Amino acid sequence: MVANSEFFMNLALKEAWKYQGLTYPNPAVGCCVVSESGAILSVEAHKKAGLPHAEVEALKSAYFKLTNDEFILKLTNSADIHKYLIQNHNGIFKNCSVYTTLEPCSHIGKTPSCADLLSLLSIKKVYVGALDTNPEAACGNKKLLDADIEIQNGVLEAKCKELLYPFERWSKDKFVFFKWAQRLNGTYDGGIITSKESRKNVHDMRDKCDLLVIGGESVRIDRPTLDARLVDGKAPDILIYSRKSEFDKTIPLFKVEGRKVIISDNLDIIQKYKNIMIEGGANMFEATRDIVDRYLCYIAPKVGGSKVFNTNIEEFEILNILQDDKDIIMWLSSRQLIDEHNLG
Amino acid sequence: MVANSEFFMNLALKEAWKYQGLTYPNPAVGCCVVSESGAILSVEAHKKAGLPHAEVEALKSAYFKLTNDEFILKLTNSADIHKYLIQNHNGIFKNCSVYTTLEPCSHIGKTPSCADLLSLLSIKKVYVGALDTNPEAACGNKKLLDADIEIQNGVLEAKCKELLYPFERWSKDKFVFFKWAQRLNGTYDGGIITSKESRKNVHDMRDKCDLLVIGGESVRIDRPTLDARLVDGKAPDILIYSRKSEFDKTIPLFKVEGRKVIISDNLDIIQKYKNIMIEGGANMFEATRDIVDRYLCYIAPKVGGSKVFNTNIEEFEILNILQDDKDIIMWLSSRQLIDEHNLG
């Protein structure tokens, strides 16, 4: 293993994937700051809309590592961190390199521009994974060049584009992902399967979704709530995908306030939504193959159970594996989809 | 994420796990060399008996990183690397830290002692994960202290002990692991499941085993060879665990030269062996629960198939996840076993 630019970019990528799906209306981005001698000063990610961008989080941590100035740790607002760094950096970043999975933003939105911040701190070199195709935020590289900062584009570009893909789909149209949870041996019957940590992550995802699609059979058998209570989040609208429209309305999901519940055997309703999670088992998996952009699989390291995720063959590419305190959380893409894209 | 001593030790651990099961009669060990300023100079592992220890591999790579002296890259023999480093180091390591998952060895076996090498190169500080309990190799720390090298013991100690566990079991008695391969949804019927890379890894494991246990049903249905041809390795002896002793002797496994094939419904035969791999499905899994030390699971990122790994409940702890070009390779321990050890 060699600690080269791919290694540092990979650290930024791994950190960013932890927050995949949780950053809308912003993309998931990771950032790593490295000293002149090659020491890792920080690795951070953008965690949530309203919180600082990845670059700002990483520069804050790097500043603390270099100065031990605890004052900055109290600052959580992006504008405050920008201001404090600009006033107090004293040139400590001048030989540092920054690895960012996405071209630094150039527009001033909820926070000042990251490209401006990097320029003002006289960063030596910025390694960029994917270029920003969002016209509002792009041109960060141009600002960096104008400030005489070296740029190296395309470091682990394919991986960085993959990290960005859900956001790009979401911005241009909508992002649809299929989520399932299972034991190691593919079973998903018999009560709660995954750890509390994993279920919190699912609730966090639900909070960021506007529509959750679920099969009628799951609703009848599991009588779910399908809200985001574990993170005090907002419950998404529900599409119960079912030919029969009769449901016992005492099932908890119908009682969640402020949500719409649609019962339909027509998936076209998803066209009205932007961030769509499909939850379910093998039947929903089969029914939604043509509309799913990415898959999200939670695996609890157990065997046992009897009802299995039995489907026709589908091959995946593993995009990221995350291990929480207990389970595996894995983002996947269909190989068929990849092949079709390559043909197209 | 903070680049502290746990971070560096974790890099060493991840590298070492790649060679778990392949290093007998030596333990799996990883090593990371870090410069004075905190830059990662190298991360290496012990790969195989006869090849250099992890510390030597890591010091070789770090030397190259610091000097660009390509001559050292040609050296593969441990004694030659020792000699070259001792003659040419010129004090470049004097402020470096070394993170090693196991206390450096002190005895001179196939290679000179690592503790002596670290002392002669005037390493500043050595971070040790687990202490060596092997009386022949231990006392490395004492040699380091005698040479005025700082030591910090117990960095990620539990994880480092876990890495060492198969070797410790093997040295004291025997190590038994259960290996299975499956698709994501737990199925394992219908021909080859895993990638060539994974199968090579299995053959490499077989080459290092002295006994492979397999169920009679698997032998009859799959008609396997169970050798190590993908790595030009030695085929282990076979125990076919079966009540019926009649087998079609044209099944390829019977034709492999230099191997013993035992057919028995008594697992006590494993007592005569040291490194035992059990391959099979759910039945073998159930039959061998009480004798298995660790589990090794290969997961191909596919769904489909119909025959599932259906078992009674077993909860695991994930010890390491490795992703090869395509599949997941995962070492697991039974939680029950862990609980029993904690009680005991």
XYZ file of C-alpha atoms in Angstrom:
688
model
C 0.000 0.000 0.000
C 1.411 3.386 -0.971
C 0.216 6.680 0.521
C -0.221 8.471 -2.809
C -2.909 10.824 -4.091
C -5.296 7.911 -4.741
C -4.888 6.842 -1.119
C -5.781 10.300 0.192
C -8.704 10.655 -2.209
C -9.923 7.251 -1.129
C -9.984 8.385 2.507
C -12.120 11.353 1.438
C -14.404 9.031 -0.538
C -14.893 6.582 2.329
C -15.782 9.419 4.691
C -18.270 10.897 2.207
C -20.077 7.594 1.596
C -21.070 7.542 5.264
C -23.443 10.403 4.482
C -24.677 9.201 1.089
C -28.362 9.995 0.789
C -28.324 12.370 3.755
C -27.015 15.595 2.216
C -29.820 16.702 -0.126
C -30.162 19.268 -1.594
C -26.363 19.077 -1.567
C -24.163 16.315 -2.919
C -22.184 13.900 -0.728
C -18.602 15.203 -0.713
C -15.466 14.201 1.170
C -12.229 16.095 1.762
C -8.764 15.257 3.059
C -6.098 17.827 4.010
C -2.467 16.729 3.804
C 0.605 18.590 5.079
C 3.688 19.439 3.042
C 5.439 16.343 4.364
C 2.507 14.087 3.553
C 0.886 13.822 6.994
C -2.893 13.489 7.042
C -4.204 16.544 8.881
C -7.894 15.771 8.517
C -10.525 13.759 6.671
C -14.066 15.094 6.763
C -17.323 15.025 4.823
C -20.381 17.147 4.227
C -22.918 15.653 6.614
C -26.179 17.452 6.033
C -27.657 20.522 4.346
C -27.006 23.620 6.462
C -23.821 22.188 7.943
C -20.429 23.186 6.519
C -19.192 21.777 3.218
C -16.601 18.996 3.339
C -13.723 21.381 2.594
C -14.705 23.680 5.459
C -15.035 20.778 7.914
C -11.649 19.438 6.799
C -9.902 22.821 7.002
C -11.369 23.366 10.470
C -10.026 20.012 11.695
C -6.675 20.567 9.995
C -6.396 24.025 11.584
C -6.982 22.505 15.005
C -4.452 19.748 14.356
C -1.831 22.320 13.336
C -2.511 24.959 16.000
C -4.247 23.215 18.918
C -6.447 26.321 19.045
C -9.566 24.892 20.669
C -11.649 27.950 19.934
C -12.376 26.748 16.408
C -13.926 23.527 17.712
C -16.775 25.599 19.159
C -17.680 27.002 15.750
C -20.296 25.019 13.863
C -21.718 27.618 11.528
C -19.982 27.633 8.174
C -19.761 31.422 7.866
C -18.152 31.624 11.332
C -15.565 28.967 10.462
C -14.727 30.723 7.183
C -14.252 34.016 8.985
C -12.172 32.544 11.806
C -9.906 30.634 9.421
C -9.361 33.670 7.207
C -8.485 35.842 10.193
C -6.271 33.342 12.004
C -4.597 31.021 9.514
C -1.245 32.878 9.540
C -0.132 31.042 6.435
C -0.092 27.598 8.082
C -1.822 26.025 5.067
C 0.547 27.413 2.486
C 2.243 24.106 1.710
C -0.772 21.914 2.318
C -2.667 19.897 -0.257
C -6.405 19.405 -0.313
C -8.084 16.343 -1.793
C -11.737 16.849 -2.567
C -14.074 14.386 -4.258
C -15.869 17.264 -6.017
C -14.617 20.515 -7.517
C -14.874 23.142 -4.751
C -17.991 25.293 -5.047
C -17.695 28.841 -6.337
C -21.083 30.268 -5.466
C -22.092 31.922 -2.248
C -25.220 30.164 -0.968
C -25.939 29.221 2.623
C -22.162 29.360 3.110
C -19.378 31.364 1.441
C -17.636 29.708 -1.502
C -15.125 26.937 -0.759
C -12.987 27.971 -3.736
C -12.654 31.449 -2.213
C -11.726 30.008 1.153
C -9.048 27.716 -0.324
C -7.633 30.696 -2.232
C -7.563 32.977 0.803
C -5.784 30.311 2.851
C -3.131 29.937 0.103
C -3.474 26.186 -0.190
C -0.656 24.877 -2.380
C -2.457 22.296 -4.467
C -6.005 21.002 -4.815
C -6.649 17.469 -6.066
C -10.129 17.179 -7.532
C -12.038 13.949 -8.096
C -15.057 14.926 -10.187
C -15.829 18.253 -11.849
C -18.957 20.057 -10.778
C -21.581 20.029 -13.526
C -24.040 22.115 -11.529
C -23.923 25.538 -13.269
C -24.667 27.384 -10.019
C -21.769 25.889 -8.076
C -19.220 25.192 -10.844
C -16.183 27.316 -11.809
C -14.468 26.595 -8.512
C -11.403 25.404 -10.412
C -11.252 28.698 -12.299
C -11.199 30.652 -9.027
C -8.395 28.423 -7.736
C -6.347 28.929 -10.899
C -6.883 32.686 -10.691
C -5.416 32.495 -7.187
C -2.355 30.578 -8.483
C -3.321 27.354 -6.751
C -2.180 24.192 -8.520
C -4.949 21.811 -9.525
C -4.873 18.149 -10.403
C -8.160 16.931 -11.794
C -9.463 13.414 -12.222
C -7.999 11.694 -9.147
C -10.116 8.524 -8.773
C -12.554 10.269 -11.065
C -14.816 7.262 -11.727
C -15.198 6.587 -8.011
C -15.850 10.252 -7.282
C -18.476 10.394 -10.029
C -20.104 7.313 -8.545
C -20.293 9.043 -5.161
C -21.946 11.992 -6.900
C -24.330 9.924 -9.021
C -27.381 9.910 -6.683
C -27.181 13.683 -6.362
C -26.793 14.154 -10.106
C -29.809 11.955 -10.833
C -31.753 13.811 -8.161
C -30.843 17.253 -9.564
C -31.663 16.393 -13.131
C -34.802 14.336 -12.545
C -35.130 11.975 -9.578
C -33.120 9.352 -7.730
C -34.658 5.962 -7.023
C -33.009 3.453 -4.722
C -34.084 0.054 -3.532
C -33.274 -0.725 0.087
C -33.415 -4.092 1.722
C -32.212 -5.637 4.965
C -31.286 -9.274 5.412
C -29.271 -11.712 7.425
C -26.034 -13.047 6.035
C -27.847 -16.056 4.574
C -30.381 -13.923 2.719
C -33.320 -14.356 5.077
C -35.537 -11.480 6.137
C -38.368 -12.976 8.167
C -38.835 -13.082 11.913
C -38.782 -9.585 13.343
C -36.028 -7.006 13.600
C -32.931 -8.016 11.688
C -30.459 -5.157 11.795
C -28.841 -3.192 14.612
C -30.260 0.009 16.064
C -27.471 1.908 14.334
C -28.540 0.563 10.937
C -32.192 1.302 11.607
C -31.318 4.860 12.575
C -29.501 5.162 9.272
C -32.632 3.962 7.461
C -34.763 6.476 9.324
C -32.286 9.200 8.398
C -32.668 8.150 4.753
C -36.463 8.214 5.061
C -36.292 11.711 6.516
C -34.517 12.840 3.325
C -36.896 11.000 0.955
C -40.137 12.421 -0.319
C -41.651 9.084 -1.300
C -41.324 5.611 0.111
C -42.634 2.750 -2.031
C -43.611 -0.514 -0.360
C -45.400 -3.686 -1.415
C -48.940 -4.414 -0.254
C -47.917 -7.765 1.184
C -45.271 -6.179 3.421
C -47.838 -3.674 4.694
C -50.362 -6.413 5.496
C -47.851 -8.742 7.181
C -45.495 -6.335 8.934
C -48.018 -3.551 9.755
C -45.207 -0.973 9.628
C -45.086 2.719 10.596
C -42.472 3.698 8.006
C -41.622 6.994 9.620
C -38.335 8.542 10.744
C -38.952 8.543 14.514
C -35.497 7.202 15.424
C -33.981 10.458 14.162
C -36.952 12.743 14.912
C -37.340 13.128 11.186
C -40.114 13.810 8.722
C -42.101 10.809 7.467
C -42.149 10.540 3.674
C -45.279 10.029 1.569
C -46.077 6.371 0.950
C -46.974 4.516 -2.209
C -48.353 1.095 -1.369
C -47.787 -0.875 -4.541
C -50.764 -3.227 -4.612
C -53.493 -4.456 -6.908
C -55.964 -4.624 -4.035
C -56.831 -1.251 -2.573
C -58.365 -2.520 0.693
C -56.102 -2.091 3.713
C -56.725 -2.176 7.417
C -56.469 1.525 8.241
C -55.356 0.794 11.798
C -51.948 -0.164 10.374
C -49.645 2.498 11.900
C -48.373 3.962 8.623
C -51.849 5.378 7.926
C -51.834 7.289 11.182
C -48.656 9.307 10.667
C -49.562 12.978 10.389
C -48.647 15.181 7.445
C -48.046 12.353 5.029
C -49.970 11.247 1.976
C -50.608 7.522 1.482
C -51.305 6.401 -2.076
C -52.445 2.873 -2.902
C -51.878 1.966 -6.527
C -50.607 -0.727 -8.856
C -49.104 1.946 -11.069
C -45.532 3.001 -10.347
C -45.828 6.103 -12.559
C -46.734 8.075 -9.447
C -43.030 8.221 -8.624
C -42.662 10.736 -11.462
C -44.051 13.405 -9.130
C -41.266 12.829 -6.592
C -37.516 13.467 -6.468
C -35.912 11.180 -3.889
C -37.595 7.811 -3.799
C -36.790 4.873 -1.578
C -38.276 1.490 -2.339
C -38.351 -0.911 0.582
C -39.285 -4.525 0.306
C -38.444 -8.074 -0.500
C -37.962 -10.147 -3.590
C -41.306 -9.289 -5.213
C -40.750 -5.542 -5.031
C -37.185 -6.105 -6.188
C -38.469 -7.808 -9.344
C -41.274 -5.295 -9.921
C -38.972 -2.271 -9.749
C -35.852 -3.475 -11.581
C -36.403 -1.065 -14.478
C -36.784 2.076 -12.395
C -34.097 1.609 -9.740
C -30.886 3.662 -9.986
C -28.996 2.117 -7.078
C -29.386 -0.535 -4.380
C -28.751 -0.218 -0.667
C -28.354 -3.449 1.277
C -28.086 -3.855 5.041
C -26.635 -7.174 6.145
C -26.802 -8.331 9.743
C -24.026 -10.855 10.472
C -26.370 -13.650 11.472
C -27.692 -16.808 9.910
C -31.082 -18.388 10.602
C -34.591 -17.522 9.450
C -36.341 -19.144 6.528
C -37.870 -16.570 4.166
C -35.276 -15.760 1.571
C -34.673 -12.987 -0.899
C -35.335 -15.279 -3.881
C -35.096 -13.500 -7.209
C -34.011 -13.935 -10.771
C -30.344 -13.406 -11.372
C -28.972 -9.931 -10.966
C -25.286 -9.101 -10.758
C -24.100 -6.101 -8.833
C -21.030 -4.016 -8.542
C -20.169 -3.065 -4.969
C -19.855 0.714 -4.799
C -19.133 1.064 -1.121
C -19.059 -1.087 1.982
C -19.561 0.540 5.328
C -19.423 -1.338 8.594
C -21.343 0.219 11.457
C -21.016 -1.086 15.009
C -22.401 -4.428 13.884
C -23.865 -4.600 10.373
C -22.669 -4.120 6.830
C -24.213 -1.275 4.835
C -23.543 -1.661 1.154
C -24.351 0.508 -1.884
C -24.625 -1.448 -5.113
C -25.302 -0.836 -8.759
C -26.766 -3.329 -11.160
C -24.141 -4.625 -13.587
C -26.802 -4.818 -16.272
C -27.513 -1.122 -15.835
C -23.803 -0.393 -16.069
C -23.522 -2.483 -19.234
C -26.503 -0.689 -20.769
C -24.958 2.677 -19.976
C -21.706 1.562 -21.559
C -23.542 0.448 -24.687
C -25.566 3.644 -24.818
C -11.382 10.740 11.182
C -8.124 11.491 12.943
C -4.752 10.137 11.818
C -3.658 8.934 15.256
C -1.873 5.786 16.402
C -5.096 3.727 16.094
C -5.420 4.864 12.494
C -1.887 3.737 11.627
C -2.290 0.441 13.473
C -5.543 -0.125 11.618
C -3.757 0.259 8.288
C -1.278 -2.391 9.414
C -4.143 -4.638 10.519
C -6.054 -4.320 7.235
C -2.938 -5.177 5.265
C -2.206 -8.212 7.452
C -5.734 -9.644 7.163
C -5.206 -10.003 3.411
C -2.788 -12.829 4.221
C -4.716 -14.428 7.079
C -4.373 -18.194 6.800
C -1.502 -17.979 4.327
C 1.486 -17.384 6.586
C 1.860 -20.665 8.514
C 4.064 -21.587 10.308
C 4.279 -17.833 10.961
C 1.521 -15.538 12.212
C -0.217 -12.921 10.059
C 1.435 -9.594 10.924
C 1.117 -6.082 9.516
C 3.408 -3.079 9.859
C 3.182 0.638 9.112
C 6.138 3.049 9.110
C 5.397 6.714 9.812
C 7.773 9.662 9.449
C 8.537 12.239 12.137
C 5.927 14.578 10.688
C 3.262 11.883 10.539
C 3.482 10.898 6.864
C 2.785 7.265 6.054
C 5.984 5.874 4.551
C 4.779 2.302 4.077
C 2.201 -0.292 5.055
C 3.168 -3.913 4.518
C 2.418 -7.409 5.781
C 4.063 -10.770 6.135
C 2.793 -12.661 3.103
C 4.120 -16.177 3.352
C 6.648 -18.312 5.216
C 10.134 -17.745 3.802
C 9.336 -14.203 2.725
C 10.391 -11.256 4.907
C 8.521 -10.404 8.098
C 6.079 -7.471 8.004
C 8.575 -5.098 9.656
C 11.257 -5.895 7.079
C 8.846 -5.431 4.165
C 7.680 -2.131 5.642
C 11.197 -0.833 6.333
C 12.218 -1.785 2.792
C 9.313 0.188 1.309
C 9.876 3.108 3.661
C 13.577 3.183 2.753
C 12.678 3.365 -0.915
C 10.114 6.090 -0.284
C 12.698 8.156 1.612
C 15.696 7.566 -0.652
C 14.375 6.591 -4.078
C 17.200 4.040 -4.098
C 15.794 1.449 -6.485
C 18.448 -1.115 -5.663
C 16.533 -2.231 -2.569
C 13.482 -3.115 -4.662
C 15.484 -5.926 -6.252
C 16.137 -7.554 -2.896
C 13.572 -10.162 -1.881
C 15.532 -12.289 0.546
C 15.100 -11.141 4.121
C 18.765 -11.465 5.081
C 19.779 -9.365 2.067
C 17.279 -6.627 2.951
C 18.474 -6.572 6.573
C 22.074 -6.263 5.462
C 21.366 -3.571 2.874
C 19.294 -1.485 5.283
C 21.902 -1.725 8.030
C 24.667 -0.668 5.657
C 22.782 2.128 3.903
C 20.233 3.670 6.263
C 22.388 6.704 7.145
C 20.119 7.529 10.059
C 17.053 8.276 7.902
C 14.793 6.310 10.247
C 15.927 8.005 13.420
C 12.710 9.993 13.929
C 10.372 7.431 12.423
C 7.722 5.420 14.232
C 6.859 1.829 13.502
C 3.402 0.347 14.126
C 3.383 -3.406 14.270
C 0.426 -5.645 15.076
C 2.738 -8.069 16.919
C 5.757 -7.532 19.146
C 8.817 -7.674 16.859
C 10.544 -11.044 16.907
C 13.807 -11.452 18.794
C 15.003 -14.804 17.554
C 17.116 -15.511 14.528
C 15.302 -18.083 12.417
C 14.974 -18.089 8.650
C 15.586 -14.333 8.905
C 17.528 -12.171 11.371
C 15.561 -10.711 14.270
C 13.249 -7.781 13.567
C 13.905 -6.290 17.008
C 17.628 -6.184 16.182
C 16.948 -4.532 12.841
C 14.718 -1.856 14.392
C 17.404 -1.190 16.999
C 20.204 -0.926 14.466
C 18.171 1.513 12.345
C 17.563 3.702 15.449
C 13.800 3.818 15.052
C 12.399 6.380 17.488
C 9.310 4.603 18.741
C 7.614 1.277 18.214
C 3.855 0.911 18.715
C 2.951 -2.694 19.436
C -0.515 -4.226 19.085
C -0.248 -7.651 20.724
C 2.596 -9.104 22.728
C 4.243 -12.254 21.417
C 3.435 -15.242 23.571
C 5.603 -17.599 21.547
C 8.623 -18.234 23.815
C 10.955 -18.687 20.835
C 10.156 -15.316 19.246
C 9.217 -13.196 22.283
C 11.434 -10.664 24.121
C 11.507 -8.350 21.135
C 10.323 -5.508 23.347
C 13.216 -6.109 25.736
C 15.734 -5.793 22.891
C 14.081 -2.541 21.799
C 14.206 -1.115 25.325
C 17.854 -2.108 25.649
C 18.472 -0.082 22.500
C 16.666 2.944 24.001
C 13.731 2.724 21.620
C 10.432 3.977 23.040
C 7.630 1.429 23.100
C 3.898 1.840 23.355
C 2.106 -1.433 23.888
C -1.539 -2.300 23.492
C -2.496 -0.143 20.494
C -5.743 -1.730 19.204
C -4.713 -4.712 21.280
C -8.006 -6.634 20.991
C -7.997 -6.319 17.206
C -4.348 -7.315 16.992
C -4.985 -10.347 19.192
C -7.897 -11.292 16.946
C -5.592 -11.152 13.913
C -3.203 -13.432 15.772
C -5.863 -15.845 17.052
C -5.756 -18.430 14.218
C -1.981 -18.685 14.557
C -2.180 -18.987 18.347
C -4.765 -21.760 18.112
C -2.664 -23.458 15.465
C 0.537 -23.266 17.564
C -1.052 -24.524 20.730
C -3.281 -27.221 19.253
C -5.064 -26.755 15.923
C -7.079 -24.138 14.080
C -10.427 -25.076 12.543
C -12.279 -22.751 10.197
C -15.486 -23.158 8.288
C -15.488 -21.669 4.807
C -18.488 -21.095 2.642
C -19.280 -19.174 -0.529
C -22.656 -17.705 -1.373
C -24.469 -15.093 -3.365
C -25.695 -11.978 -1.623
C -29.089 -13.588 -1.042
C -27.603 -16.644 0.641
C -27.899 -19.086 -2.267
C -25.125 -21.464 -3.230
C -26.492 -23.698 -5.965
C -25.938 -23.513 -9.714
C -22.251 -23.721 -10.500
C -19.416 -21.331 -9.814
C -20.430 -18.472 -7.542
C -17.359 -16.418 -6.744
C -14.746 -14.633 -8.844
C -11.507 -16.199 -10.006
C -9.684 -14.006 -7.500
C -11.739 -15.441 -4.618
C -11.260 -18.989 -5.823
C -7.514 -18.455 -6.009
C -7.646 -17.256 -2.427
C -9.480 -20.458 -1.440
C -6.880 -22.583 -3.239
C -4.158 -20.667 -1.429
C -5.902 -21.489 1.860
C -6.159 -25.161 0.864
C -2.456 -25.226 0.067
C -1.747 -24.165 3.667
C -4.239 -26.621 5.225
C -3.432 -30.188 6.103
C -7.024 -31.391 6.219
C -10.128 -30.379 4.344
C -13.450 -31.635 5.700
C -16.419 -31.873 3.360
C -19.902 -33.367 3.535
C -20.768 -36.544 1.641
C -23.668 -34.858 -0.130
C -21.424 -32.119 -1.563
C -19.012 -34.756 -2.827
C -21.783 -36.729 -4.549
C -23.491 -33.692 -6.093
C -20.569 -31.428 -6.964
C -17.961 -34.118 -7.757
C -15.173 -31.747 -6.686
C -11.385 -31.959 -6.997
C -10.632 -29.945 -3.837
C -7.035 -29.310 -4.703
C -4.972 -26.101 -4.930
C -4.327 -26.100 -8.683
C -5.112 -22.388 -9.158
C -2.010 -21.547 -7.116
C 0.053 -24.638 -8.002
C -0.301 -25.669 -4.410
C -0.375 -28.871 -2.427
C -3.740 -30.624 -2.069
C -4.738 -31.250 1.556
C -5.939 -34.588 2.917
C -9.699 -34.991 2.764
C -12.198 -36.122 5.352
C -15.538 -36.888 3.729
C -17.982 -36.597 6.579
C -20.597 -39.194 5.716
C -22.485 -42.070 7.220
C -22.362 -43.997 3.944
C -18.891 -45.058 2.929
C -19.680 -45.853 -0.719
C -18.473 -43.210 -3.153
C -17.926 -43.205 -6.885
C -14.125 -43.320 -7.017
C -14.063 -41.540 -10.368
C -14.930 -38.322 -8.529
C -11.808 -36.167 -9.137
C -10.871 -35.652 -5.493
C -9.975 -39.367 -5.221
C -7.482 -39.066 -8.052
C -5.290 -36.338 -6.630
C -1.841 -37.748 -5.919
C -0.154 -37.612 -2.553
C -3.318 -37.070 -0.543
C -5.159 -39.270 1.874
C -8.944 -39.500 1.612
C -10.768 -40.603 4.751
C -14.488 -41.370 4.751
C -16.006 -41.283 8.212
C -18.929 -40.071 10.258
C -16.577 -39.307 13.130
C -15.049 -35.852 13.255
C -12.457 -36.900 15.848
C -10.049 -37.545 13.005
C -9.375 -33.811 12.900
C -7.392 -34.256 16.150
C -4.507 -35.597 14.066
C -4.290 -32.383 12.027
C -3.266 -28.769 12.718
C -4.874 -26.468 10.139
C -8.307 -27.658 9.183
C -10.693 -26.117 6.692
C -14.290 -27.249 6.597
C -16.104 -26.519 3.351
C -19.781 -27.008 2.864
C -23.317 -25.837 3.193
C -25.863 -25.596 5.944
C -25.657 -29.253 7.051
C -21.916 -29.163 7.574
C -22.309 -25.800 9.267
C -24.691 -27.339 11.817
C -22.623 -30.507 12.264
C -19.407 -28.634 13.017
C -20.602 -25.725 15.181
C -18.844 -27.046 18.270
C -15.428 -27.519 16.708
C -15.122 -24.387 14.556
C -12.835 -21.565 15.734
C -13.591 -19.038 13.005
C -15.746 -18.628 9.889
C -14.680 -17.440 6.460
C -17.434 -16.306 4.121
C -17.099 -15.371 0.448
C -20.002 -13.335 -0.892
C -20.474 -12.749 -4.601
C -22.528 -9.585 -5.195
C -25.309 -11.339 -7.064
C -28.830 -12.456 -6.303
C -30.582 -15.442 -7.869
C -30.309 -19.192 -7.262
C -32.601 -21.159 -5.019
C -30.688 -23.384 -2.591
C -30.122 -21.369 0.537
C -27.827 -21.577 3.496
C -30.678 -22.405 5.901
C -29.540 -22.944 9.449
C -30.481 -22.412 13.025
C -29.703 -19.009 14.390
C -26.092 -18.059 14.816
C -24.873 -14.530 15.424
C -21.456 -13.452 14.276
C -19.050 -10.682 14.901
C -17.384 -9.382 11.761
C -13.625 -9.540 12.272
C -12.519 -8.277 8.897
C -14.045 -7.423 5.553
C -11.875 -7.588 2.478
C -13.103 -6.662 -0.963
C -11.243 -8.271 -3.841
C -11.830 -7.190 -7.442
C -15.444 -8.298 -7.162
C -16.415 -10.276 -4.056
C -16.473 -9.756 -0.322
C -14.220 -11.956 1.805
C -15.208 -11.850 5.431
C -13.741 -13.423 8.583
C -16.275 -13.966 11.330
C -16.428 -15.304 14.830
C -19.457 -16.799 16.484
C -20.897 -14.463 19.117
C -21.848 -17.466 21.189
C -18.229 -18.577 21.208
C -17.165 -15.087 22.245
C -19.735 -15.049 25.043
C -18.548 -18.440 26.265
C -14.950 -17.256 26.286
C -15.974 -14.196 28.257
C -17.787 -16.337 30.789
C -14.887 -18.769 30.994
